[in-house]
Amino acid sequence: MTDIDKSKLSWDEWDELQNPPPAETDFDRIVEAALSRRGFLGGILAMGSAAAAMGTLGTAANLMSSTSAQAQEAAASRFAFKPIPIFTDNTVHVPEGYSWKPLAKWGQPLFSNISDIDPATGVSLENSDKVFGENTDGMELFVIGEHQIIAVNHEYVNNEINLPNNEKGMPKNADEVKILQNLQGVTVMEVAEGENGWEIVLDSPFNRRITHLTPMKISGPAAGSDLIKTEADPNGTDCLGTFNNCGAGKTPWGTYLTCEENFNGYFGSTNPNFAMPDDFKRYGIVAETRYGYEAFDPRFDVSKNPNEPRRAGYVVEIDPSDASSTPVKRTALGRIKHENAAVVIARDGRVVVYMGDDERGEFLYKYVSNGIYVPGGDTSKLLDEGTLFVAKFSDDGNGEWLALTPETTGMKMDEICVFTRQAASKVGATTMDRPEWVAINPVAIEAYCALTNNSRRGEIKDGKLRTNAGGDEMSVGGPNPREKNEYGQIVRWYPENDDHADGKFKWDLFVMAGNPDVHKGDAYAGSSNINSGNMFNSPDGMIFDSTGLLWIQTDGEDTNEADFAGQGNNQMLAGDPATGRIERFLTGPLGCEVTGLIWSADRRTMFVGIQHPNAPFPDGEGKLPRSTLIAVKREDGALIG
C-alpha cells in the first residue's frame, strides 16, 4: 500500500484502497435466471420502452408486437449518422458529415489580459480563478436574453501537471494549495458562434469561476445543525467551496445544479493519533488525502475541524444569470457522492429530483418537493422542503420508493440529511452497481440510471458476501444480475400512474454492456442489443435529446485487451428507447472519459466534454493533455438533437 502512487488513482481505485477486495472470489452463482427475466436474452427487453408507454409491460407477445417492420424502419430514420468503428488513437472521431472543434480547454482564459497555461510552470495563482478549470464534467446551457451561457463542472485536478515542479504534484505551501483549489469547481461562461466557430466571450458579465474557496449558503433541514457547525461558522449556515463536481442538473426556473461527488478525498488529518468519527468510514474519509490540503489549510484538517467534511457532499444550486449571486447547498437532497441531479415536474406540479450515489453498493434516490412549481413564482423553498426517498427493487420487476423520515429511520431530519447513506441502509434500500447519471425521457414517462460497474458484486470475503461500506450485502439479483460486473448496465423504470412522484414503479434493463466477441453466449456477452459493432463498457453520463434519443457516454477500460478487446477508447453512443438500438457516434482520445453533453439553443451544435485525456489532446504532439469542451456540428448545418 505504501508503494502505491495515490496521485494517479481514479476515484474508484481510491475507494478500493479503503475497502480492499478479497484475495479470492466465488463465481458459483448463476445469473441466467436474472438475465432471462422477461425475455432479456431473447431481445424482448430492448423493446420494453414502447410497450410500457402503452401500458403493456406484461407478456412477451405484447412486447414483441412493437417490433414490426414499420417500427424498425421508423427507428432507423432516427439515427441521422453513419455509426463509426472503435478507435485507439489520441484524438476525437465523429461520423462522416460531422466535424468538431475545441471550444474551451483547461487553462484557457475567461477574461482579457490573462495568459494561457504555461506547460513548464502550470497556471499561476493570480490567474487560477480566471481560466477554464481542469477535468470538465457535467454541464448545462442557459439562454438568458440573447446570450448563451454554459455552466460546466471541473471535477478534480491532476496535481503533477498543475504543479509540474513538485514531487508527485503535491503542494509545498498554501499558495500552491490555492492553485489546486481554484482550478476545480464550476465555470460559468458566455459562448457565441462567429466566423471562427464557437468561442468563449471574453469579459462577459456572466463569466465567473466558482471554486473550493467561493462563499456558499447552506439551506434545508441540516442548516444550523450542530453536525455542521464549525469555529469559523458557529451558525452552521455558511461555508466555503464546492467539491469534486461531477454531474449536473437544470431546474425549470433556470438555475444550475452541480453535484458534489468524491468529496472525501480532500479531507485528512495532520494528527496521526486523531480518532476518526464513526460516520467517516461510510463516506471513505481517512487520514491521508490525495491533495495534501490539510497540511496548509486547516479547514481540511479533520483533527482541527471534524465537522468540515459534513459540509460537503450536497447538490449546490447556482444562478447563472447573476455572477454576484451566492451558491446554495441544498441539504434536503441528501449527503452522498452525488453523480447528477435529474429534475422533472410531477403531474401535480411538485418538483422531483433523481440522484445516484456513485460508489459500489450504494443507492438510487429521489426527492419530491412539498410545494408545486409555478412559473414566475417563488422557488426558494422547493429544494428545501420535501421528502427524500431511496429505491428498493424487487426481482419481479416491481419497485418502490422508501421514504427517509424520522419515523422510518429513527433519525432526526438533520441526521438524515447529513448521514443519508446510513438512513438508506436502515430502511433496506437495494445496493446498486455504482449508480451514475439519471436521465429522464422527455417524450415518455420513464427514467434511466447508468449502473457503471461493480467488480465486487457477489464476491465472498472472509466467508461472507461482500458489502458496501455500511455492511449492506451486494448480492446478485434484480437490476444487478451479474457477479464481478466489469461492464455495467442501464436500468429503466416506469413510475406508476404515469407520475414521477408516485411511490411505486415497474423496472427493466434497457441494456447490459458486454463483449460478445470474448464471451460467447454467456451473461458477459451483454444483452441482445449489444453486438461487435456497438459494444462498450462502463456507461456513465446519460442525456436525452429533445427527440427522445438517449445519449450514453462511457468512462471505463480502454486497454482494448482481454475482456475489453475490440471496445477501443471511451465513447459516446446513441440509443433508441423504442427499439433498443444503440449506435456509436463519437470516440475520444486515449485515456479520456467522455462526459457531459448539451446543445446550443438552435440545436445545431452539441457540446461534449473530454476529461483527463492521457494523450497530447487537443493541441497535438509535444503539448499538454488538456481536458476540453468540444463543439460538434453537422457539416450541412442541420439539427443535431
XYZ file of C-alpha atoms in Angstrom:
641
model
C 0.000 0.000 0.000
C 2.798 2.444 0.803
C 4.311 1.904 -2.647
C 1.171 2.991 -4.476
C 1.271 6.403 -6.134
C -2.108 7.633 -4.947
C -1.936 10.752 -7.110
C -2.605 8.639 -10.198
C -5.533 6.628 -8.847
C -9.055 7.019 -10.152
C -11.655 7.862 -7.524
C -12.992 4.313 -7.757
C -9.488 2.952 -7.107
C -9.113 5.389 -4.211
C -12.270 3.987 -2.604
C -10.949 0.487 -3.214
C -7.948 1.236 -1.015
C -10.275 1.989 1.870
C -12.324 -1.192 1.331
C -9.949 -3.684 -0.367
C -11.142 -6.786 -2.240
C -10.586 -10.357 -1.030
C -7.747 -12.440 -2.372
C -10.185 -14.962 -3.852
C -13.684 -14.714 -5.252
C -16.613 -17.122 -5.572
C -18.201 -17.483 -9.032
C -20.644 -20.300 -8.211
C -23.722 -18.119 -8.506
C -25.883 -18.490 -11.585
C -27.237 -15.330 -13.231
C -29.097 -16.870 -16.147
C -32.466 -16.539 -14.454
C -31.922 -12.852 -13.761
C -30.754 -12.218 -17.299
C -33.620 -14.078 -18.918
C -36.338 -12.418 -16.836
C -38.970 -11.067 -19.205
C -37.113 -12.330 -22.235
C -33.909 -10.343 -21.774
C -31.625 -12.550 -23.862
C -34.344 -13.078 -26.420
C -34.393 -9.443 -27.429
C -37.663 -8.624 -25.745
C -36.319 -6.353 -23.056
C -34.836 -3.995 -25.580
C -38.394 -3.317 -26.752
C -39.677 -2.542 -23.249
C -39.995 1.228 -23.515
C -42.502 1.414 -26.329
C -44.562 -1.356 -24.755
C -44.501 0.252 -21.334
C -45.629 3.583 -22.744
C -48.761 1.788 -23.989
C -49.319 0.090 -20.656
C -48.409 -3.358 -21.970
C -45.378 -4.127 -19.842
C -46.597 -7.645 -19.349
C -46.205 -10.513 -21.767
C -43.640 -11.356 -24.377
C -46.326 -11.325 -27.042
C -47.283 -7.754 -26.269
C -43.672 -6.625 -26.213
C -42.826 -8.330 -29.472
C -45.820 -6.768 -31.191
C -43.935 -3.478 -31.392
C -41.127 -4.980 -33.499
C -42.991 -4.583 -36.773
C -41.146 -3.723 -39.954
C -42.731 -0.269 -39.891
C -41.432 0.382 -36.380
C -37.953 -0.749 -37.306
C -37.942 1.457 -40.399
C -39.078 4.484 -38.381
C -36.402 3.823 -35.777
C -33.671 3.609 -38.394
C -34.505 7.103 -39.607
C -33.895 8.496 -36.129
C -30.167 7.841 -36.378
C -29.040 10.677 -38.627
C -25.467 9.443 -38.820
C -23.421 6.516 -40.029
C -22.123 4.658 -36.961
C -18.356 4.767 -36.514
C -15.960 1.978 -35.534
C -13.761 1.989 -32.442
C -10.535 3.991 -32.339
C -7.497 3.715 -30.088
C -5.611 6.891 -31.025
C -5.183 10.326 -29.471
C -7.986 12.357 -30.968
C -11.767 12.651 -31.314
C -13.648 10.882 -34.118
C -17.200 11.666 -35.268
C -19.288 10.296 -38.173
C -18.902 11.244 -41.804
C -20.636 14.561 -42.417
C -19.869 15.867 -38.922
C -16.950 17.919 -37.604
C -15.628 19.010 -34.219
C -13.567 21.868 -32.818
C -12.335 22.776 -29.317
C -14.389 25.416 -27.540
C -12.703 25.616 -24.128
C -9.532 23.974 -22.822
C -8.142 23.679 -19.308
C -6.173 26.859 -18.580
C -7.851 28.897 -21.337
C -8.648 32.488 -20.251
C -12.159 33.672 -19.481
C -11.030 37.286 -19.323
C -8.773 39.613 -21.303
C -5.147 40.167 -20.328
C -4.906 36.640 -18.902
C -2.318 34.340 -20.462
C -2.917 30.750 -21.480
C -1.351 27.960 -19.448
C 2.447 27.650 -19.356
C 3.327 23.932 -19.597
C 6.590 24.498 -17.705
C 5.044 26.145 -14.670
C 1.304 25.487 -14.880
C -1.335 28.124 -14.143
C -0.261 30.958 -11.862
C -2.056 31.670 -8.586
C -3.093 35.072 -9.927
C -4.775 33.511 -12.971
C -6.044 30.261 -11.476
C -9.582 31.526 -10.809
C -9.819 33.358 -14.127
C -9.320 30.447 -16.541
C -11.303 27.417 -17.623
C -10.764 24.771 -14.938
C -9.500 21.240 -15.307
C -11.350 17.971 -15.906
C -14.601 19.145 -17.393
C -17.666 17.082 -16.448
C -21.417 17.703 -16.240
C -22.805 20.900 -17.754
C -25.945 22.745 -18.815
C -26.690 25.564 -21.267
C -28.897 28.529 -20.380
C -30.421 31.096 -22.724
C -30.531 34.431 -20.918
C -31.961 37.108 -23.196
C -29.855 36.882 -26.346
C -26.934 35.266 -24.545
C -25.998 31.589 -24.363
C -24.381 30.658 -21.050
C -22.683 27.358 -20.271
C -22.214 26.226 -16.684
C -19.726 23.345 -16.544
C -18.157 21.358 -13.726
C -14.456 20.747 -13.087
C -14.366 17.529 -11.120
C -10.769 17.372 -9.919
C -7.181 18.261 -10.838
C -4.178 16.250 -11.926
C -1.598 17.507 -9.466
C 1.503 16.691 -11.473
C 0.664 18.844 -14.481
C -0.616 21.721 -12.341
C 2.421 21.703 -10.067
C 4.953 20.264 -12.516
C 7.993 21.125 -10.420
C 6.789 19.320 -7.285
C 7.273 15.654 -6.473
C 4.022 13.874 -7.438
C 2.482 17.320 -7.752
C 1.944 17.663 -4.011
C 1.689 21.271 -2.793
C 4.527 22.718 -0.706
C 2.743 25.786 0.625
C -0.637 27.479 0.991
C -0.386 29.316 -2.346
C 0.057 26.050 -4.227
C -2.954 24.634 -2.399
C -4.964 27.649 -3.594
C -3.931 26.997 -7.207
C -5.362 23.481 -6.989
C -8.475 24.737 -5.198
C -9.115 27.395 -7.838
C -8.835 25.039 -10.805
C -11.739 22.918 -9.572
C -15.413 23.681 -9.080
C -17.522 25.292 -11.807
C -17.057 27.621 -14.760
C -19.932 29.848 -15.858
C -19.174 31.419 -19.239
C -20.888 33.031 -22.160
C -20.264 31.459 -25.575
C -21.109 32.646 -29.064
C -20.749 31.387 -32.612
C -18.921 33.561 -35.124
C -16.740 33.293 -38.204
C -14.257 31.102 -36.319
C -16.934 28.864 -34.860
C -17.893 28.733 -31.191
C -15.740 30.720 -28.786
C -15.758 31.959 -25.202
C -16.997 35.542 -24.924
C -14.114 37.092 -23.004
C -15.030 39.531 -20.215
C -18.733 38.707 -20.427
C -20.542 39.897 -17.274
C -21.827 36.326 -16.928
C -18.344 34.816 -16.720
C -17.276 33.591 -13.294
C -15.380 30.805 -11.562
C -16.812 29.010 -8.536
C -14.084 27.173 -6.634
C -13.144 25.461 -3.378
C -12.900 28.959 -1.885
C -16.207 30.509 -3.024
C -18.637 31.541 -0.235
C -21.787 29.376 -0.129
C -25.037 29.311 1.821
C -26.334 26.146 3.478
C -30.098 25.591 3.355
C -32.603 22.897 4.169
C -33.032 20.691 7.248
C -29.298 20.466 8.028
C -28.785 24.246 8.054
C -27.952 25.335 11.584
C -27.416 21.769 12.787
C -24.720 21.112 15.362
C -23.437 18.426 12.982
C -22.135 21.055 10.552
C -21.205 23.960 12.799
C -17.542 24.964 12.879
C -15.444 27.532 14.684
C -15.463 29.678 11.535
C -19.218 29.175 11.085
C -20.836 28.816 14.515
C -24.309 29.157 12.966
C -23.893 26.274 10.527
C -25.284 28.280 7.603
C -22.249 29.496 5.654
C -19.373 27.570 4.123
C -16.656 27.823 1.520
C -16.404 25.896 -1.718
C -17.958 23.114 -3.710
C -16.001 19.910 -4.264
C -15.457 17.168 -6.810
C -18.232 18.474 -9.012
C -19.367 15.601 -11.186
C -22.726 15.531 -12.959
C -25.213 18.345 -13.127
C -28.846 19.290 -13.486
C -31.076 22.154 -14.550
C -34.167 23.444 -12.802
C -37.294 24.633 -14.651
C -36.684 28.062 -13.120
C -33.302 28.404 -14.807
C -30.712 27.542 -12.169
C -27.774 25.166 -12.363
C -27.382 22.159 -10.074
C -23.815 20.999 -9.547
C -23.254 17.739 -7.709
C -20.533 17.043 -5.151
C -19.244 13.509 -5.572
C -15.933 12.207 -4.139
C -15.509 14.975 -1.580
C -13.878 12.571 0.880
C -10.510 12.749 -0.892
C -9.941 16.361 0.190
C -10.133 15.915 3.967
C -7.349 14.398 6.078
C -5.584 14.653 9.408
C -2.201 16.067 10.371
C -2.533 14.290 13.712
C -1.831 10.555 13.261
C -3.423 9.837 16.647
C -6.724 11.524 15.854
C -9.649 9.118 16.253
C -11.853 9.459 13.196
C -15.594 9.828 13.949
C -17.573 6.662 13.234
C -19.548 8.213 10.364
C -16.360 8.955 8.394
C -15.897 5.311 7.424
C -19.167 5.182 5.476
C -18.010 8.097 3.329
C -14.372 6.975 2.953
C -12.758 9.801 4.915
C -9.262 8.760 6.054
C -6.145 10.438 7.436
C -4.216 10.624 4.160
C -5.535 12.613 1.207
C -4.817 12.915 -2.499
C -4.068 16.643 -2.429
C -2.361 17.494 0.849
C -4.683 20.432 1.569
C -4.728 19.599 5.272
C -1.034 20.450 5.679
C -1.592 24.118 4.737
C -5.333 24.802 5.057
C -6.721 23.839 8.492
C -10.250 23.760 7.104
C -9.356 20.389 5.572
C -7.658 19.018 8.700
C -10.313 16.914 10.418
C -8.281 16.767 13.622
C -8.903 20.522 13.888
C -12.269 20.788 12.090
C -14.068 17.424 12.353
C -17.385 18.827 11.150
C -15.992 20.267 7.920
C -16.424 17.097 5.773
C -20.100 17.047 6.756
C -20.488 20.346 4.897
C -19.635 18.635 1.586
C -21.464 16.010 -0.448
C -24.504 18.018 -1.492
C -26.291 19.348 -4.560
C -25.417 23.026 -4.990
C -27.742 25.474 -6.753
C -26.171 28.278 -8.795
C -27.848 31.188 -10.577
C -26.029 31.557 -13.939
C -27.773 34.829 -14.687
C -26.104 36.693 -11.811
C -22.332 36.441 -11.396
C -22.585 38.047 -7.951
C -25.102 35.527 -6.595
C -24.201 33.154 -3.750
C -24.471 29.416 -4.473
C -26.684 27.400 -2.109
C -26.064 23.883 -0.797
C -29.438 22.117 -0.716
C -29.158 19.641 2.167
C -32.714 18.308 1.732
C -31.423 16.387 -1.308
C -29.126 14.386 0.944
C -25.403 13.995 1.502
C -23.996 11.281 -0.726
C -21.440 11.032 -3.515
C -23.800 12.756 -5.904
C -23.442 11.924 -9.582
C -26.069 14.150 -11.193
C -29.464 15.640 -10.378
C -32.177 14.942 -12.964
C -35.179 17.224 -12.473
C -38.740 16.673 -13.669
C -42.125 18.111 -12.739
C -44.673 15.628 -11.394
C -48.270 15.519 -12.586
C -49.425 17.733 -9.728
C -46.636 20.283 -10.208
C -44.280 19.093 -7.480
C -40.554 19.001 -8.234
C -38.900 15.582 -8.479
C -35.116 15.162 -8.440
C -33.494 11.780 -9.174
C -29.942 11.202 -7.886
C -27.403 8.367 -7.911
C -24.728 7.734 -5.265
C -21.634 6.652 -7.181
C -19.938 4.008 -5.112
C -20.129 0.231 -5.154
C -23.235 -0.959 -3.360
C -24.733 2.464 -2.715
C -28.207 3.610 -3.631
C -30.553 5.432 -6.015
C -32.526 8.359 -4.561
C -35.486 10.573 -5.347
C -36.558 13.869 -3.790
C -40.134 15.148 -4.035
C -40.920 18.716 -3.006
C -43.829 19.645 -0.782
C -44.665 22.717 -2.835
C -45.523 22.947 -6.504
C -43.585 24.770 -9.186
C -45.376 27.843 -10.533
C -43.560 29.587 -13.420
C -42.552 33.023 -12.198
C -43.413 32.117 -8.603
C -41.243 31.736 -5.524
C -38.899 28.759 -5.919
C -36.656 29.383 -2.910
C -38.088 26.537 -0.810
C -38.785 23.934 -3.476
C -35.428 22.214 -2.901
C -35.522 22.735 0.886
C -38.924 21.402 1.881
C -39.822 17.920 0.707
C -39.197 14.215 1.216
C -36.146 12.196 0.270
C -36.730 8.612 -0.897
C -34.462 5.675 -1.741
C -35.191 2.903 -4.240
C -35.932 -0.728 -3.457
C -36.042 -3.061 -6.477
C -37.759 -6.457 -6.409
C -36.689 -9.322 -8.639
C -40.158 -9.496 -10.221
C -39.816 -6.144 -11.988
C -41.589 -4.072 -9.355
C -40.088 -1.406 -7.154
C -40.914 1.163 -4.525
C -39.523 4.392 -3.142
C -38.867 4.195 0.600
C -39.253 7.479 2.474
C -36.345 8.632 4.643
C -38.114 10.259 7.575
C -37.699 10.261 11.354
C -40.494 7.677 11.523
C -38.899 5.242 9.055
C -35.267 5.668 10.119
C -35.343 6.595 13.816
C -33.091 9.545 12.937
C -33.638 13.286 13.227
C -34.106 15.222 9.985
C -30.703 16.894 10.153
C -29.129 13.471 10.705
C -30.945 12.079 7.657
C -29.603 14.924 5.529
C -26.017 14.586 6.796
C -25.855 10.795 7.214
C -28.034 9.935 4.235
C -26.288 6.660 3.422
C -26.877 5.394 6.937
C -30.555 6.380 6.719
C -30.953 4.493 3.436
C -29.361 1.395 4.946
C -31.838 1.491 7.829
C -34.845 1.172 5.508
C -33.382 -1.680 3.416
C -32.682 0.001 0.070
C -31.273 -2.018 -2.835
C -27.495 -1.889 -3.211
C -26.646 -0.879 -6.770
C -23.715 -1.275 -9.179
C -22.397 2.281 -8.784
C -25.407 4.391 -9.825
C -24.176 7.184 -12.080
C -26.210 9.624 -14.169
C -30.000 9.541 -14.245
C -31.741 10.613 -17.462
C -35.447 11.366 -17.833
C -37.130 10.726 -21.170
C -38.799 13.939 -22.421
C -41.272 12.071 -24.642
C -42.247 9.166 -22.354
C -42.814 8.849 -18.620
C -39.750 6.817 -17.756
C -36.278 7.351 -16.330
C -32.912 5.616 -16.698
C -29.857 5.188 -14.485
C -26.404 4.115 -15.642
C -25.011 1.411 -13.345
C -21.435 1.717 -14.457
C -19.855 -1.452 -12.997
C -19.218 -3.311 -9.745
C -16.326 -5.728 -9.727
C -17.200 -6.738 -6.139
C -20.815 -7.742 -6.755
C -21.386 -11.281 -5.459
C -17.871 -11.766 -4.095
C -17.196 -13.678 -0.916
C -14.844 -12.125 1.655
C -13.943 -13.975 4.869
C -16.742 -16.418 4.177
C -19.340 -13.661 3.806
C -20.918 -11.864 0.881
C -19.197 -8.585 0.054
C -20.916 -5.469 1.374
C -20.785 -1.754 0.869
C -19.006 0.402 3.453
C -22.113 0.262 5.641
C -22.420 -3.516 5.762
C -25.256 -3.893 3.218
C -24.794 -7.052 1.160
C -24.114 -6.748 -2.565
C -25.954 -9.883 -3.616
C -26.664 -10.799 -7.236
C -30.193 -10.121 -8.437
C -32.718 -7.546 -9.550
C -31.149 -4.745 -11.620
C -27.681 -6.044 -10.680
C -27.751 -9.541 -12.219
C -24.041 -10.301 -12.726
C -21.191 -11.177 -10.421
C -17.932 -9.304 -10.888
C -19.689 -6.857 -13.146
C -16.931 -5.145 -15.153
C -19.201 -3.965 -17.981
C -22.209 -2.241 -16.398
C -25.852 -1.871 -17.377
C -28.628 0.705 -17.648
C -31.765 0.242 -15.576
C -35.041 1.852 -16.612
C -38.164 2.435 -14.563
C -41.743 3.452 -15.302
C -43.497 5.362 -12.483
C -46.926 4.054 -11.581
C -49.851 6.204 -12.641
C -47.514 7.935 -15.109
C -46.362 10.120 -12.226
C -42.731 10.610 -11.217
C -43.901 11.482 -7.694
C -45.612 8.105 -7.241
C -44.178 5.744 -4.653
C -44.128 2.659 -6.886
C -42.649 1.753 -10.250
C -42.009 -1.032 -12.748
C -38.484 -1.608 -13.980
C -36.420 -3.436 -16.585
C -32.944 -3.231 -18.079
C -32.502 -1.178 -21.244
C -29.077 -2.659 -21.937
C -26.397 -4.765 -20.353
C -22.987 -3.839 -21.707
C -20.634 -6.681 -22.534
C -18.312 -8.238 -25.067
C -19.977 -10.795 -27.351
C -16.684 -11.433 -29.151
C -14.904 -12.550 -25.984
C -17.847 -14.061 -24.113
C -19.809 -16.259 -26.455
C -23.376 -16.615 -25.303
C -22.912 -16.021 -21.571
C -24.053 -13.161 -19.349
C -20.919 -11.143 -20.037
C -21.644 -11.035 -23.777
C -24.216 -8.384 -22.938
C -27.874 -8.072 -23.858
C -29.302 -8.802 -27.284
C -28.905 -5.167 -28.389
C -25.107 -5.388 -27.942
C -23.024 -6.601 -30.872
C -19.499 -6.444 -32.241
C -20.187 -3.071 -33.835
C -21.556 -1.166 -30.829
C -20.114 -2.839 -27.722
C -18.843 -0.727 -24.834
C -18.232 -0.883 -21.101
C -18.963 1.295 -18.071
C -21.870 3.556 -19.087
C -21.610 6.755 -17.067
C -23.021 10.010 -18.455
C -26.526 9.862 -19.964
C -28.566 12.632 -21.518
C -31.736 12.644 -23.613
C -32.062 14.929 -26.602
C -35.322 16.648 -27.486
C -36.422 13.803 -29.774
C -36.121 11.105 -27.117
C -32.790 9.575 -28.157
C -30.665 8.540 -25.195
C -27.001 9.553 -25.462
C -24.688 7.265 -23.497
C -21.146 8.253 -22.506
C -18.536 5.881 -21.108
C -15.790 6.028 -18.513
C -14.270 2.594 -18.453
C -11.432 0.367 -19.519
C -9.792 1.413 -22.789
C -6.958 -1.125 -22.812
C -8.606 -2.810 -25.803
C -7.320 -6.117 -24.421
C -8.671 -9.288 -22.769
C -12.287 -8.742 -21.621
C -12.241 -5.326 -23.295
C -10.734 -6.380 -26.615
C -12.414 -4.638 -29.527
C -14.019 -1.899 -27.406
C -11.437 0.823 -28.068
C -11.312 4.207 -26.383
C -14.130 5.654 -24.333
C -17.017 6.803 -26.460
C -20.490 8.280 -26.863
C -23.361 6.285 -28.316
C -26.998 6.985 -29.119
C -29.751 4.612 -28.019
C -33.376 4.425 -29.102
C -35.646 3.535 -26.164
C -38.389 2.414 -28.546
C -36.335 -0.322 -30.215
C -33.246 -0.825 -28.074
C -30.965 0.007 -30.985
C -27.613 1.520 -29.931
C -25.011 3.022 -32.288
C -21.597 4.599 -31.729
C -21.388 8.314 -32.591
C -18.099 9.551 -31.109
C -14.855 8.230 -29.695
C -12.462 10.203 -27.518
C -8.667 10.258 -27.281
C -6.790 7.554 -25.392
C -7.251 7.644 -21.635
C -10.154 10.082 -21.607
C -13.624 9.902 -20.171
C -16.371 11.245 -22.422
C -18.653 13.188 -20.100
C -21.198 15.954 -20.281
C -23.446 16.814 -23.228
C -25.558 19.860 -24.062
C -26.920 21.538 -27.186
C -26.869 25.092 -28.466
C -30.140 26.991 -28.410
C -30.811 26.203 -32.083
C -29.789 22.538 -31.550
C -27.356 22.687 -34.463
C -24.327 22.183 -32.207
C -23.681 19.666 -29.463
C -21.059 20.370 -26.830
C -19.231 17.339 -25.449
C -16.749 17.100 -22.581
C -13.425 15.255 -22.932
C -11.968 14.665 -19.461
C -8.433 13.576 -18.440
C -7.048 12.515 -21.855
C -3.853 10.504 -21.490
C -2.611 11.934 -24.753
C -1.424 15.285 -26.187
C -5.006 16.348 -26.848
C -6.235 18.577 -28.411
C -3.099 20.545 -29.346
C -1.034 17.675 -30.758
C 2.329 16.050 -30.161
C 4.602 17.671 -27.625
C 1.732 19.522 -25.961
C 0.000 19.041 -22.624
C -3.028 16.751 -22.342
C -5.887 19.171 -21.695
C -9.431 18.400 -20.668
C -11.508 20.103 -23.318
C -15.068 21.066 -24.147
C -15.621 20.481 -27.871
C -18.307 21.667 -30.293
C -19.709 19.095 -32.753
C -21.700 20.145 -35.822
C -23.225 18.671 -38.924
C -21.414 19.965 -41.967
C -24.746 20.671 -43.675
C -25.850 22.802 -40.726
C -28.834 20.578 -39.910
C -30.205 19.830 -36.452
C -28.171 17.514 -34.257
C -30.531 16.578 -31.431
